[in-house]
Amino acid sequence: MTIDINAFLSTWQQIWAEQTNDNVTLKDTPAYLLGRTVEMPPTVGYETGALSFRLTQMEICGISNLVANRCSLENIGDRIRINLELEGVTFQGSYALEVKPDPIVEIDSAGNLMELSAETRRPVVAGKSVDEDEEKEAWLEQAREEREQLKSKTNGQQLLDMYDEHNEVYDEVFQYSNFGTIWKNNGVTKEMSRDTSNALKNDQFVNDPNKEYSNSKTYNRNAFVLKIALVRTCRDIGEDKPDRGKYENAAEAAMNFESVIDLETGNNKDQIEPMTSEDIYTAIEAHRGDMPTMSEQEMIRRIEFDYPDQGGTEESDEISTVKFNEEECEQLRHLRSAILKERVEKASIVGRSLFSGNCQANLEGIKATVELTREGEEISSLSTQIELPTFELEIDDSQWSGEVARIAQQRLEQMYFTHNLLYNAIAARLEEALAEAVTDSYRQAIA
């Protein structure tokens, strides 16, 4: 049996009329770092501290509000494609500005993952402005443009979706000061960023095979060591947490990315196949779409560096299939020891909420396409795609005061990374909720 869009919409309205509301909830966010060594009010008990922003009690409201004349239904063989447009949808939630004493972090985890300037890292005096780093802002704008270009490609969008899923874990990794130290790599990462930017602008090789950086390593080798550090740290900080699986998944995603690059472009830490931006986009589009699988044993083999005589040095591959030189082994062993110590220290520090209130956003113009599949009498959801408009998060800051307020307002205006996490969380929750609601409505409509 097939139906048209009018029959579907009629059933949709009947189902939602029986519900008490049409809101869907989102999980609370972790605390997103906004600033370090911020001047604290006297009531806090310490002069400077870390400032974070957390969202809780989040809901997407009004998902049943369809624009009827902009909805359609297509029957394509054993598939049903239902196109929807929503109106009057809003986001609402609560926020808290939290503070706590914490070691200085030198990576901007709420903004662009770049090294924070010395001015930003030291205690900020009330009323004093923080200078913008024009070069980093230019790099960030360029990254946004590249992201938009990726989104216009099928494989590019899938790539972004895959790694956006793990951004909360990566954000947490960058809040560890010891990881920030290895990420800066004595200025090498900043120099690599500059080279990447110039290569994109001038159609040059991103990974120049003839260049060695100040640490006598190539672009590929530096990137590989940092990737291993990221994978290892993801696993270490999640080791004793109830949701350990999400940390292991984030580590595996990073490791699989390196495997695909090696297999499909020939690039690894020792072999360099120079690529321009056009070469990179061509490789992304040529990707088959499937990702390699990796057992737990294989993961450990590839990141083990605890024991230089059998942990993957250049001279030995008894355990590890990935070889490091002794300097890299020592660097990664030191990082792991420092991260485990810092993890214990973080667990012992309790923060407090300084300001709290409500926040909201209008999500006008949401479009969704839900594909269903029919097998005999069974109807199931096959895929869901959401087009979510850009939106401004309105935060009630009427009770904020002091230096904390000034820093928080300034940083929230720049929180691209954090805004992107929220954007993706809303889109993913809408996909889930609409897939379920559309499937139920269609089943009842044909019953």
CSV table of C-alpha atoms in Angstrom, one decimal, residues 32-375:
chain,number,residue,atom,x,y,z
A,32,TYR,CA,33.8,24.0,27.8
A,33,LEU,CA,36.9,26.0,28.8
A,34,LEU,CA,36.6,29.8,28.1
A,35,GLY,CA,39.7,31.1,29.7
A,36,ARG,CA,42.6,30.6,32.1
A,37,THR,CA,44.0,32.8,34.9
A,38,VAL,CA,40.9,35.0,34.9
A,39,GLU,CA,40.7,37.5,37.7
A,40,MET,CA,38.2,36.1,40.3
A,41,PRO,CA,35.8,38.1,42.5
A,42,PRO,CA,36.8,38.2,46.2
A,43,THR,CA,34.1,35.8,47.3
A,44,VAL,CA,35.6,32.9,45.3
A,45,GLY,CA,38.7,32.5,47.6
A,46,TYR,CA,41.5,32.5,45.0
A,47,GLU,CA,42.8,35.4,42.8
A,48,THR,CA,42.7,33.8,39.4
A,49,GLY,CA,41.1,30.6,38.0
A,50,ALA,CA,39.8,28.7,35.1
A,51,LEU,CA,36.5,29.8,33.6
A,52,SER,CA,34.2,27.3,31.8
A,53,PHE,CA,30.7,27.3,30.2
A,54,ARG,CA,28.3,24.4,30.6
A,55,LEU,CA,24.8,23.8,29.1
A,56,THR,CA,22.2,21.7,30.9
A,57,GLN,CA,18.4,20.9,30.7
A,58,MET,CA,18.5,21.4,26.9
A,59,GLU,CA,15.4,20.9,24.8
A,60,ILE,CA,14.4,21.3,21.1
A,61,CYS,CA,10.8,22.5,21.2
A,62,GLY,CA,8.2,22.3,18.4
A,63,ILE,CA,9.4,19.5,16.2
A,64,SER,CA,5.9,18.7,15.1
A,65,ASN,CA,5.3,22.1,13.4
A,66,LEU,CA,5.5,21.3,9.7
A,67,VAL,CA,5.0,23.7,6.8
A,68,ALA,CA,2.4,21.5,5.0
A,69,ASN,CA,2.7,23.0,1.6
A,70,ARG,CA,6.5,22.5,1.6
A,71,CYS,CA,6.4,18.9,2.5
A,72,SER,CA,6.4,16.1,-0.1
A,73,LEU,CA,6.5,12.3,-0.3
A,74,GLU,CA,8.0,10.2,-3.0
A,75,ASN,CA,7.7,6.4,-3.6
A,76,ILE,CA,10.8,5.1,-5.2
A,77,GLY,CA,10.6,1.3,-5.6
A,78,ASP,CA,10.8,-0.2,-2.1
A,79,ARG,CA,11.9,3.1,-0.6
A,80,ILE,CA,9.8,6.1,0.6
A,81,ARG,CA,11.4,9.5,0.7
A,82,ILE,CA,9.6,12.1,2.9
A,83,ASN,CA,10.8,15.7,2.7
A,84,LEU,CA,9.8,18.0,5.5
A,85,GLU,CA,10.2,21.7,6.5
A,86,LEU,CA,9.7,22.7,10.1
A,87,GLU,CA,8.7,26.1,11.5
A,88,GLY,CA,8.6,27.6,14.9
A,89,VAL,CA,11.3,25.3,16.3
A,90,THR,CA,13.3,26.6,19.2
A,91,PHE,CA,16.2,25.5,21.4
A,92,GLN,CA,16.1,26.3,25.1
A,93,GLY,CA,18.3,25.3,28.1
A,94,SER,CA,20.2,26.4,31.1
A,95,TYR,CA,23.8,27.5,31.4
A,96,ALA,CA,26.3,27.8,34.1
A,97,LEU,CA,29.6,29.8,34.2
A,98,GLU,CA,31.9,27.7,36.4
A,99,VAL,CA,35.2,28.6,37.9
A,100,LYS,CA,37.9,26.5,39.6
A,101,PRO,CA,41.6,26.7,40.3
A,102,ASP,CA,43.5,24.8,37.6
A,103,PRO,CA,47.0,24.7,36.0
A,104,ILE,CA,47.5,27.0,33.0
A,105,VAL,CA,46.4,25.6,29.7
A,106,GLU,CA,48.1,27.0,26.6
A,107,ILE,CA,45.8,25.7,23.9
A,108,ASP,CA,42.5,27.5,23.0
A,109,SER,CA,40.2,24.5,23.3
A,110,ALA,CA,37.0,26.5,23.1
A,111,GLY,CA,38.1,28.4,20.0
A,112,ASN,CA,40.5,27.2,17.4
A,113,LEU,CA,42.9,24.7,19.0
A,114,MET,CA,45.8,27.2,18.5
A,115,GLU,CA,48.3,28.2,21.1
A,116,LEU,CA,47.1,30.9,23.4
A,117,SER,CA,49.1,34.1,23.4
A,118,ALA,CA,51.2,35.0,26.4
A,119,GLU,CA,48.8,37.9,27.1
A,120,THR,CA,45.8,35.6,27.1
A,121,ARG,CA,47.6,33.1,29.5
A,122,ARG,CA,48.6,35.5,32.2
A,123,PRO,CA,46.1,37.1,34.7
A,124,VAL,CA,44.0,39.6,33.0
A,125,VAL,CA,43.5,43.0,34.7
A,126,ALA,CA,39.9,44.3,34.9
A,127,GLY,CA,39.1,46.6,31.9
A,128,LYS,CA,42.2,45.6,29.9
A,129,SER,CA,41.6,44.2,26.4
A,130,VAL,CA,43.2,41.1,25.0
A,131,ASP,CA,44.8,41.7,21.6
A,132,GLU,CA,43.6,39.6,18.7
A,133,ASP,CA,46.2,37.5,16.9
A,134,GLU,CA,45.4,38.5,13.3
A,135,GLU,CA,47.3,35.6,11.8
A,136,LYS,CA,45.5,32.9,13.8
A,137,GLU,CA,42.1,34.6,13.0
A,138,ALA,CA,43.0,34.4,9.3
A,139,TRP,CA,43.8,30.7,9.7
A,140,LEU,CA,40.6,30.1,11.5
A,141,GLU,CA,38.6,31.9,8.8
A,142,GLN,CA,40.4,29.8,6.2
A,143,ALA,CA,39.6,26.6,8.1
A,144,ARG,CA,35.9,27.6,8.1
A,145,GLU,CA,36.0,28.1,4.3
A,146,GLU,CA,37.6,24.7,3.8
A,147,ARG,CA,35.0,23.1,6.1
A,148,GLU,CA,32.2,24.6,3.9
A,149,GLN,CA,33.9,23.2,0.8
A,150,LEU,CA,34.1,19.8,2.4
A,151,LYS,CA,30.4,20.0,3.3
A,152,SER,CA,29.5,20.5,-0.3
A,153,LYS,CA,31.0,17.0,-1.1
A,154,THR,CA,29.3,13.8,-0.2
A,155,ASN,CA,32.4,12.1,1.2
A,156,GLY,CA,33.5,15.4,2.8
A,157,GLN,CA,30.3,15.7,4.7
A,158,GLN,CA,30.6,12.1,5.9
A,159,LEU,CA,34.1,12.8,7.0
A,160,LEU,CA,33.0,15.9,9.0
A,161,ASP,CA,30.1,14.0,10.6
A,162,MET,CA,32.4,11.1,11.6
A,163,TYR,CA,34.9,13.3,13.5
A,164,ASP,CA,32.4,15.8,14.8
A,165,GLU,CA,31.0,12.9,16.7
A,166,HIS,CA,34.1,12.8,18.8
A,167,ASN,CA,34.8,16.5,19.3
A,168,GLU,CA,33.8,16.6,22.9
A,169,VAL,CA,36.5,14.0,23.7
A,170,TYR,CA,39.1,15.9,21.7
A,171,ASP,CA,38.1,19.2,23.5
A,172,GLU,CA,38.7,17.5,26.8
A,173,VAL,CA,42.1,16.2,25.7
A,174,PHE,CA,43.2,19.8,24.8
A,175,GLN,CA,42.2,20.9,28.3
A,176,TYR,CA,45.1,18.9,29.7
A,177,SER,CA,48.1,21.3,30.0
A,178,ASN,CA,50.6,18.5,29.4
A,179,PHE,CA,49.0,17.6,26.1
A,180,GLY,CA,49.1,21.3,25.2
A,181,THR,CA,52.8,21.3,25.7
A,182,ILE,CA,53.4,18.4,23.3
A,183,TRP,CA,50.9,19.8,20.8
A,184,LYS,CA,52.8,23.1,20.6
A,185,ASN,CA,55.9,21.0,19.9
A,186,ASN,CA,58.3,24.0,20.7
A,187,GLY,CA,56.6,26.1,18.0
A,188,VAL,CA,56.7,23.5,15.2
A,189,THR,CA,52.9,23.0,15.1
A,190,LYS,CA,52.4,26.7,14.6
A,191,GLU,CA,55.0,26.7,11.8
A,192,MET,CA,53.2,23.8,10.2
A,193,SER,CA,49.9,25.7,10.5
A,194,ARG,CA,51.5,28.6,8.7
A,195,ASP,CA,52.8,26.3,5.9
A,196,THR,CA,49.4,24.7,5.5
A,197,SER,CA,47.7,28.0,5.2
A,198,ASN,CA,50.2,29.2,2.6
A,199,ALA,CA,50.0,26.0,0.6
A,200,LEU,CA,46.2,26.3,0.4
A,201,LYS,CA,46.4,29.9,-0.7
A,202,ASN,CA,49.2,29.4,-3.3
A,203,ASP,CA,48.4,25.9,-4.6
A,204,GLN,CA,51.6,24.4,-3.2
A,205,PHE,CA,52.3,21.1,-1.5
A,206,VAL,CA,50.9,21.0,2.0
A,207,ASN,CA,53.5,18.3,3.1
A,208,ASP,CA,56.6,19.6,1.4
A,209,PRO,CA,59.0,16.5,1.2
A,210,ASN,CA,62.1,18.7,1.1
A,211,LYS,CA,61.4,20.6,4.4
A,212,GLU,CA,62.5,19.7,7.8
A,213,TYR,CA,61.3,21.7,10.8
A,214,SER,CA,63.4,22.9,13.7
A,215,ASN,CA,63.1,19.5,15.4
A,216,SER,CA,64.6,17.9,12.3
A,217,LYS,CA,61.4,16.2,11.4
A,218,THR,CA,59.2,16.4,8.3
A,219,TYR,CA,55.6,17.5,8.1
A,220,ASN,CA,54.4,13.9,8.0
A,221,ARG,CA,56.6,12.7,10.9
A,222,ASN,CA,55.5,15.6,13.1
A,223,ALA,CA,51.8,15.0,12.3
A,224,PHE,CA,52.2,11.3,13.0
A,225,VAL,CA,53.7,11.7,16.4
A,226,LEU,CA,51.0,14.2,17.4
A,227,LYS,CA,48.4,11.8,16.2
A,228,ILE,CA,49.8,9.0,18.4
A,229,ALA,CA,49.8,11.4,21.3
A,230,LEU,CA,46.2,12.3,20.7
A,231,VAL,CA,45.2,8.6,20.4
A,232,ARG,CA,47.1,7.6,23.6
A,233,THR,CA,45.7,10.5,25.6
A,234,CYS,CA,42.1,9.8,24.5
A,235,ARG,CA,42.4,6.4,26.0
A,236,ASP,CA,44.2,7.4,29.1
A,237,ILE,CA,41.8,10.1,30.2
A,238,GLY,CA,38.8,7.9,29.7
A,239,GLU,CA,40.3,4.8,31.3
A,240,ASP,CA,38.5,5.1,34.7
A,241,LYS,CA,35.2,6.7,33.4
A,242,PRO,CA,31.8,5.0,33.1
A,243,ASP,CA,31.6,6.2,29.5
A,244,ARG,CA,35.0,4.8,28.7
A,245,GLY,CA,33.8,3.6,25.3
A,246,LYS,CA,33.4,7.1,23.9
A,247,TYR,CA,37.1,7.8,24.6
A,248,GLU,CA,38.1,4.6,23.0
A,249,ASN,CA,35.9,5.3,20.0
A,250,ALA,CA,37.5,8.8,19.6
A,251,ALA,CA,41.0,7.2,19.7
A,252,GLU,CA,40.0,4.6,17.1
A,253,ALA,CA,38.6,7.3,14.8
A,254,ALA,CA,41.9,9.2,14.9
A,255,MET,CA,43.9,6.0,14.3
A,256,ASN,CA,41.7,4.9,11.4
A,257,PHE,CA,42.1,8.3,9.8
A,258,GLU,CA,45.8,7.7,9.6
A,259,SER,CA,45.3,4.2,8.2
A,260,VAL,CA,43.1,5.5,5.4
A,261,ILE,CA,45.6,8.2,4.5
A,262,ASP,CA,48.4,5.6,4.3
A,263,LEU,CA,46.4,3.1,2.3
A,264,GLU,CA,44.9,5.6,-0.2
A,265,THR,CA,47.5,8.3,-0.6
A,266,GLY,CA,50.7,6.5,0.4
A,267,ASN,CA,51.5,9.0,3.1
A,268,ASN,CA,52.8,7.9,6.5
A,269,LYS,CA,55.4,9.1,8.9
A,270,ASP,CA,58.3,8.0,6.8
A,271,GLN,CA,57.0,8.1,3.3
A,272,ILE,CA,55.9,11.4,1.8
A,273,GLU,CA,53.7,11.7,-1.2
A,274,PRO,CA,53.4,15.5,-1.6
A,275,MET,CA,49.8,16.7,-2.1
A,276,THR,CA,48.2,20.1,-2.9
A,277,SER,CA,44.7,21.0,-1.7
A,278,GLU,CA,43.3,19.8,-5.0
A,279,ASP,CA,45.0,16.5,-4.5
A,280,ILE,CA,43.5,16.2,-1.0
A,281,TYR,CA,40.0,16.9,-2.2
A,282,THR,CA,40.4,14.4,-5.1
A,283,ALA,CA,41.5,11.7,-2.6
A,284,ILE,CA,38.5,12.4,-0.3
A,285,GLU,CA,36.1,12.1,-3.2
A,286,ALA,CA,37.8,8.9,-4.4
A,287,HIS,CA,37.4,7.3,-1.0
A,288,ARG,CA,35.3,4.2,-1.1
A,289,GLY,CA,33.4,5.2,2.1
A,290,ASP,CA,34.3,2.3,4.3
A,291,MET,CA,36.7,2.5,7.2
A,292,PRO,CA,39.2,-0.1,8.3
A,293,THR,CA,38.4,-2.1,11.5
A,294,MET,CA,40.9,-2.5,14.3
A,295,SER,CA,40.9,-5.0,17.1
A,296,GLU,CA,41.8,-3.9,20.6
A,297,GLN,CA,45.0,-6.0,20.4
A,298,GLU,CA,46.0,-4.2,17.2
A,299,MET,CA,45.3,-0.8,18.7
A,300,ILE,CA,47.6,-1.5,21.7
A,301,ARG,CA,50.3,-2.8,19.4
A,302,ARG,CA,50.2,0.4,17.4
A,303,ILE,CA,50.4,2.8,20.4
A,304,GLU,CA,52.6,0.9,22.8
A,305,PHE,CA,55.8,2.7,23.7
A,306,ASP,CA,56.2,2.1,27.4
A,307,TYR,CA,59.2,-0.2,27.0
A,308,PRO,CA,61.9,0.9,24.6
A,309,ASP,CA,63.4,-2.5,24.3
A,310,GLN,CA,60.1,-3.9,23.0
A,311,GLY,CA,57.7,-1.0,22.7
A,312,GLY,CA,58.2,0.1,19.1
A,313,THR,CA,61.5,1.8,18.8
A,314,GLU,CA,63.2,2.0,15.4
A,315,GLU,CA,65.4,-1.0,16.4
A,316,SER,CA,62.5,-3.3,17.5
A,317,ASP,CA,59.1,-4.3,16.3
A,318,GLU,CA,58.6,-7.2,18.6
A,319,ILE,CA,55.3,-5.7,19.9
A,320,SER,CA,54.5,-2.6,18.0
A,321,THR,CA,53.9,-2.4,14.2
A,322,VAL,CA,54.6,1.4,14.4
A,323,LYS,CA,58.2,2.3,15.0
A,324,PHE,CA,59.4,5.4,16.9
A,325,ASN,CA,62.9,6.6,17.5
A,326,GLU,CA,64.2,6.7,21.1
A,327,GLU,CA,63.6,10.5,21.4
A,328,GLU,CA,59.9,10.0,20.3
A,329,CYS,CA,59.5,7.1,22.7
A,330,GLU,CA,60.8,9.2,25.6
A,331,GLN,CA,58.6,12.1,24.7
A,332,LEU,CA,55.4,10.0,24.5
A,333,ARG,CA,56.3,8.1,27.7
A,334,HIS,CA,56.7,11.3,29.5
A,335,LEU,CA,53.4,12.6,28.2
A,336,ARG,CA,51.6,9.6,29.3
A,337,SER,CA,53.0,9.8,32.8
A,338,ALA,CA,52.2,13.5,33.0
A,339,ILE,CA,48.6,13.0,31.7
A,340,LEU,CA,47.9,10.2,34.3
A,341,LYS,CA,49.1,12.5,37.1
A,342,GLU,CA,47.1,15.4,35.8
A,343,ARG,CA,44.0,13.2,35.5
A,344,VAL,CA,44.2,12.5,39.3
A,345,GLU,CA,44.8,16.1,40.1
A,346,LYS,CA,41.8,17.2,38.0
A,347,ALA,CA,39.5,14.7,39.7
A,348,SER,CA,40.4,16.2,43.1
A,349,ILE,CA,39.5,19.8,42.2
A,350,VAL,CA,35.9,20.7,42.6
A,351,GLY,CA,34.6,23.8,40.7
A,352,ARG,CA,31.7,26.0,41.5
A,353,SER,CA,29.0,27.8,39.6
A,354,LEU,CA,29.5,31.6,39.6
A,355,PHE,CA,26.6,32.7,37.3
A,356,SER,CA,23.7,30.7,35.8
A,357,GLY,CA,20.6,31.4,33.8
A,358,ASN,CA,18.7,30.5,30.7
A,359,CYS,CA,19.6,30.4,27.0
A,360,GLN,CA,17.7,30.0,23.8
A,361,ALA,CA,17.8,30.1,20.0
A,362,ASN,CA,15.4,30.2,17.1
A,363,LEU,CA,15.8,27.4,14.6
A,364,GLU,CA,13.8,28.7,11.7
A,365,GLY,CA,13.8,26.9,8.4
A,366,ILE,CA,14.9,23.4,9.3
A,367,LYS,CA,14.6,20.9,6.4
A,368,ALA,CA,14.7,17.2,6.8
A,369,THR,CA,14.7,14.2,4.4
A,370,VAL,CA,13.8,10.9,5.9
A,371,GLU,CA,14.1,7.7,3.8
A,372,LEU,CA,12.1,4.7,4.7
A,373,THR,CA,12.4,1.2,3.3
A,374,ARG,CA,9.7,-1.4,2.8
A,375,GLU,CA,10.3,-5.1,3.2
